[in-house]
PDB file of C-alpha atoms in Angstrom:
ATOM      1  CA  MET A 419       0.254  -0.020  -0.084  1.00  0.00           C
ATOM      2  CA  THR A 420       2.996   2.380   1.109  1.00  0.00           C
ATOM      3  CA  ARG A 421       4.599   1.597  -2.567  1.00  0.00           C
ATOM      4  CA  GLY A 422       1.354   2.696  -4.477  1.00  0.00           C
ATOM      5  CA  ILE A 423       0.680   6.165  -2.463  1.00  0.00           C
ATOM      6  CA  ILE A 424       4.611   6.507  -3.716  1.00  0.00           C
ATOM      7  CA  VAL A 425       4.408   5.894  -7.323  1.00  0.00           C
ATOM      8  CA  ILE A 426       1.073   7.664  -7.160  1.00  0.00           C
ATOM      9  CA  ALA A 427       2.996  11.053  -5.505  1.00  0.00           C
ATOM     10  CA  LEU A 428       5.677  10.634  -8.138  1.00  0.00           C
ATOM     11  CA  GLY A 429       3.480  10.433 -11.089  1.00  0.00           C
ATOM     12  CA  VAL A 430       1.603  13.578  -9.827  1.00  0.00           C
ATOM     13  CA  VAL A 431       5.364  15.397  -9.242  1.00  0.00           C
ATOM     14  CA  VAL A 432       5.918  14.571 -12.889  1.00  0.00           C
ATOM     15  CA  MET A 433       3.021  15.158 -14.772  1.00  0.00           C
ATOM     16  CA  ASN A 434       3.418  18.471 -12.808  1.00  0.00           C
ATOM     17  CA  ILE A 435       6.945  19.005 -14.256  1.00  0.00           C
ATOM     18  CA  CYS A 436       5.630  17.796 -17.840  1.00  0.00           C
ATOM     19  CA  PHE A 437       3.120  20.095 -17.869  1.00  0.00           C
ATOM     20  CA  GLY A 438       4.660  23.321 -16.148  1.00  0.00           C
ATOM     21  CA  GLN A 439       3.625  23.296 -13.256  1.00  0.00           C
ATOM     22  CA  GLY A 440       6.554  22.499 -11.266  1.00  0.00           C
ATOM     23  CA  ASN A 441       9.321  24.934 -10.124  1.00  0.00           C
ATOM     24  CA  GLN A 442      10.100  26.106 -13.668  1.00  0.00           C
ATOM     25  CA  THR A 443      10.251  30.029 -13.405  1.00  0.00           C
ATOM     26  CA  ASN A 444       7.777  31.637 -16.405  1.00  0.00           C
ATOM     27  CA  LYS A 445       9.962  34.207 -18.322  1.00  0.00           C
ATOM     28  CA  SER A 446       7.746  37.278 -17.848  1.00  0.00           C
ATOM     29  CA  THR A 447       7.967  36.546 -14.500  1.00  0.00           C
ATOM     30  CA  LYS A 448      11.161  36.767 -14.222  1.00  0.00           C
ATOM     31  CA  LYS A 449      11.999  39.859 -16.085  1.00  0.00           C
ATOM     32  CA  THR A 450       9.463  41.699 -14.464  1.00  0.00           C
ATOM     33  CA  THR A 451      10.953  40.597 -10.786  1.00  0.00           C
ATOM     34  CA  GLY A 452      14.558  40.477 -11.129  1.00  0.00           C
ATOM     35  CA  ALA A 453      17.104  43.569 -11.419  1.00  0.00           C
ATOM     36  CA  ALA A 454      15.579  45.724 -14.772  1.00  0.00           C
ATOM     37  CA  SER A 455      19.576  46.535 -16.561  1.00  0.00           C
ATOM     38  CA  PHE A 456      19.706  49.470 -18.563  1.00  0.00           C
ATOM     39  CA  LYS A 457      22.058  47.616 -21.135  1.00  0.00           C
ATOM     40  CA  ASN A 458      19.998  44.593 -21.980  1.00  0.00           C
ATOM     41  CA  ASP A 459      15.995  45.507 -21.001  1.00  0.00           C
ATOM     42  CA  VAL A 460      15.621  49.346 -20.795  1.00  0.00           C
ATOM     43  CA  PHE A 461      18.172  50.900 -23.605  1.00  0.00           C
ATOM     44  CA  PRO A 462      16.841  48.153 -26.328  1.00  0.00           C
ATOM     45  CA  ILE A 463      13.184  49.873 -25.861  1.00  0.00           C
ATOM     46  CA  ILE A 464      14.797  53.172 -25.948  1.00  0.00           C
ATOM     47  CA  LYS A 465      16.810  52.295 -28.908  1.00  0.00           C
ATOM     48  CA  LYS A 466      13.450  51.100 -30.866  1.00  0.00           C
ATOM     49  CA  ASN A 467      10.641  53.653 -29.641  1.00  0.00           C
ATOM     50  CA  CYS A 468      12.636  57.042 -28.548  1.00  0.00           C
ATOM     51  CA  LEU A 469      16.316  57.401 -30.716  1.00  0.00           C
ATOM     52  CA  PRO A 470      14.136  58.024 -33.899  1.00  0.00           C
ATOM     53  CA  CYS A 471      13.603  61.298 -32.866  1.00  0.00           C
ATOM     54  CA  HIS A 472      15.697  61.676 -29.480  1.00  0.00           C
ATOM     55  CA  ALA A 473      18.948  60.985 -30.880  1.00  0.00           C
ATOM     56  CA  GLU A 474      21.510  63.731 -30.324  1.00  0.00           C
ATOM     57  CA  ASP A 475      22.009  64.242 -34.230  1.00  0.00           C
ATOM     58  CA  ASN A 476      18.325  64.970 -34.818  1.00  0.00           C
ATOM     59  CA  PHE A 477      16.674  68.384 -33.789  1.00  0.00           C
ATOM     60  CA  ASN A 478      14.008  67.953 -31.338  1.00  0.00           C
ATOM     61  CA  PRO A 479      11.965  70.444 -29.672  1.00  0.00           C
ATOM     62  CA  SER A 480      12.839  68.754 -25.960  1.00  0.00           C
ATOM     63  CA  GLU A 481      16.575  68.803 -26.357  1.00  0.00           C
ATOM     64  CA  LEU A 482      16.353  65.584 -24.854  1.00  0.00           C
ATOM     65  CA  SER A 483      19.209  63.001 -26.600  1.00  0.00           C
ATOM     66  CA  LEU A 484      18.613  59.236 -25.413  1.00  0.00           C
ATOM     67  CA  ASP A 485      21.532  57.882 -27.313  1.00  0.00           C
ATOM     68  CA  ASN A 486      23.470  56.450 -23.811  1.00  0.00           C
ATOM     69  CA  TYR A 487      22.695  56.850 -20.526  1.00  0.00           C
ATOM     70  CA  GLU A 488      24.665  59.772 -19.678  1.00  0.00           C
ATOM     71  CA  LEU A 489      23.084  61.782 -22.449  1.00  0.00           C
ATOM     72  CA  LEU A 490      19.508  60.739 -20.297  1.00  0.00           C
ATOM     73  CA  MET A 491      20.320  61.540 -17.214  1.00  0.00           C
ATOM     74  CA  THR A 492      21.243  64.673 -18.443  1.00  0.00           C
ATOM     75  CA  GLY A 493      18.176  65.495 -19.483  1.00  0.00           C
ATOM     76  CA  GLY A 494      16.934  68.535 -21.741  1.00  0.00           C
ATOM     77  CA  LYS A 495      14.775  71.473 -21.573  1.00  0.00           C
ATOM     78  CA  ASN A 496      12.121  69.812 -18.911  1.00  0.00           C
ATOM     79  CA  GLY A 497      14.464  68.456 -16.873  1.00  0.00           C
ATOM     80  CA  VAL A 498      15.695  65.112 -16.132  1.00  0.00           C
ATOM     81  CA  PRO A 499      13.563  62.722 -17.141  1.00  0.00           C
ATOM     82  CA  VAL A 500      14.045  60.145 -14.645  1.00  0.00           C
ATOM     83  CA  VAL A 501      14.104  60.300 -10.767  1.00  0.00           C
ATOM     84  CA  PRO A 502      16.451  57.023  -9.757  1.00  0.00           C
ATOM     85  CA  GLY A 503      14.057  55.306  -7.031  1.00  0.00           C
ATOM     86  CA  LYS A 504      11.001  57.321  -8.441  1.00  0.00           C
ATOM     87  CA  SER A 505       9.297  55.988 -11.202  1.00  0.00           C
ATOM     88  CA  ALA A 506       5.923  57.648 -10.873  1.00  0.00           C
ATOM     89  CA  GLU A 507       7.898  61.199 -10.615  1.00  0.00           C
ATOM     90  CA  SER A 508       9.399  60.561 -13.760  1.00  0.00           C
ATOM     91  CA  ILE A 509       9.003  62.349 -16.488  1.00  0.00           C
ATOM     92  CA  MET A 510       9.844  59.507 -18.715  1.00  0.00           C
ATOM     93  CA  ILE A 511       7.498  57.339 -17.466  1.00  0.00           C
ATOM     94  CA  GLN A 512       4.938  60.418 -17.203  1.00  0.00           C
ATOM     95  CA  LYS A 513       5.191  60.592 -20.970  1.00  0.00           C
ATOM     96  CA  LEU A 514       4.289  57.255 -22.133  1.00  0.00           C
ATOM     97  CA  GLY A 515       1.169  57.978 -20.630  1.00  0.00           C
ATOM     98  CA  PRO A 516      -2.213  59.218 -21.782  1.00  0.00           C
ATOM     99  CA  ASN A 517      -2.085  62.036 -19.939  1.00  0.00           C
ATOM    100  CA  PRO A 518       1.408  63.444 -19.460  1.00  0.00           C
ATOM    101  CA  PRO A 519       2.206  66.536 -17.376  1.00  0.00           C
ATOM    102  CA  PHE A 520       3.333  68.331 -21.101  1.00  0.00           C
ATOM    103  CA  GLY A 521       3.345  68.062 -24.956  1.00  0.00           C
ATOM    104  CA  ASP A 522       1.982  64.689 -26.302  1.00  0.00           C
ATOM    105  CA  PRO A 523       2.392  61.325 -24.532  1.00  0.00           C
ATOM    106  CA  MET A 524       5.170  59.128 -26.228  1.00  0.00           C
ATOM    107  CA  PRO A 525       6.406  57.904 -28.525  1.00  0.00           C
ATOM    108  CA  LEU A 526       5.184  60.340 -31.438  1.00  0.00           C
ATOM    109  CA  ASP A 527       3.248  58.661 -34.545  1.00  0.00           C
ATOM    110  CA  PRO A 528       4.985  60.462 -37.138  1.00  0.00           C
ATOM    111  CA  LYS A 529       2.071  59.437 -39.557  1.00  0.00           C
ATOM    112  CA  LYS A 530      -0.933  60.192 -37.551  1.00  0.00           C
ATOM    113  CA  LYS A 531      -2.808  63.250 -38.247  1.00  0.00           C
ATOM    114  CA  LYS A 532      -2.962  66.620 -36.140  1.00  0.00           C
ATOM    115  CA  ASP A 533      -6.326  66.282 -34.181  1.00  0.00           C
ATOM    116  CA  GLU A 534      -6.151  62.463 -33.806  1.00  0.00           C
ATOM    117  CA  PRO A 535      -4.570  60.890 -30.698  1.00  0.00           C
ATOM    118  CA  SER A 536      -1.865  58.840 -31.038  1.00  0.00           C
ATOM    119  CA  LYS A 537      -1.997  55.090 -32.110  1.00  0.00           C
ATOM    120  CA  LYS A 538       2.015  54.118 -31.229  1.00  0.00           C
ATOM    121  CA  LYS A 539       2.149  53.327 -27.930  1.00  0.00           C
ATOM    122  CA  LEU A 540       4.344  51.208 -25.632  1.00  0.00           C
ATOM    123  CA  SER A 541       3.465  47.588 -24.757  1.00  0.00           C
ATOM    124  CA  SER A 542       2.649  47.804 -20.949  1.00  0.00           C
ATOM    125  CA  GLU A 543       5.479  45.280 -20.919  1.00  0.00           C
ATOM    126  CA  ASP A 544       7.679  47.956 -21.888  1.00  0.00           C
ATOM    127  CA  ILE A 545       6.481  50.705 -19.591  1.00  0.00           C
ATOM    128  CA  LYS A 546       6.846  48.307 -16.473  1.00  0.00           C
ATOM    129  CA  THR A 547      10.552  47.639 -17.581  1.00  0.00           C
ATOM    130  CA  ILE A 548      11.381  51.117 -17.451  1.00  0.00           C
ATOM    131  CA  ALA A 549       9.277  51.400 -14.581  1.00  0.00           C
ATOM    132  CA  THR A 550      10.521  48.616 -12.968  1.00  0.00           C
ATOM    133  CA  TRP A 551      14.687  49.968 -13.939  1.00  0.00           C
ATOM    134  CA  ILE A 552      13.804  53.298 -12.498  1.00  0.00           C
ATOM    135  CA  ASP A 553      12.590  52.067  -9.151  1.00  0.00           C
ATOM    136  CA  GLU A 554      15.368  50.010  -8.874  1.00  0.00           C
ATOM    137  CA  GLY A 555      17.572  53.265  -8.802  1.00  0.00           C
ATOM    138  CA  GLY A 556      17.873  53.881 -12.615  1.00  0.00           C
ATOM    139  CA  LYS A 557      21.625  52.587 -12.355  1.00  0.00           C
ATOM    140  CA  LYS A 558      23.973  52.512 -15.326  1.00  0.00           C
ATOM    141  CA  ASN A 559      23.757  48.692 -15.553  1.00  0.00           C
TER     142      ASN A 559
END
C-alpha cells in the first residue's frame, strides 16, 4: 500500500513538471521580478521607440537626447526624465502615459494627423520594464 502511494505521488510530481506546474520559472515573471538592466532591458526599448526622434544628431524641441545613459541622465529642456527610485515622479514614465504633464504622449506617431490621438504606444510590459529599472535606482547597469 505504501509503495502504491509513493508511485502515485511520484506520478503527480512528474506530471506537474511535464505540464509546467513545477518549480519552473516563467520568463515574463523573471523579467518583472528580477533586477532590470539599462543595457539589456531598457536601452533596447529606447533604441527602438525613442531614438528615431531623440538621437543627439536629430533636432527635437525638448533637446533631450537618449543615445546613451549619460545623455538620458543629463536631460533636456524639461529637466531630467528619470528620478531614481521614483518611477511615478519620473517624466519618462509620465510621458508614456495617456495624460502627460506637458506635450503629447510618447512615443510620437509620425503618421498621425494633427487632431487625432497617436496609435503608437509602448506595450505595458515595456513601460513596466522601464518603471522597474527606475524604481531600482535607474542605474547604469
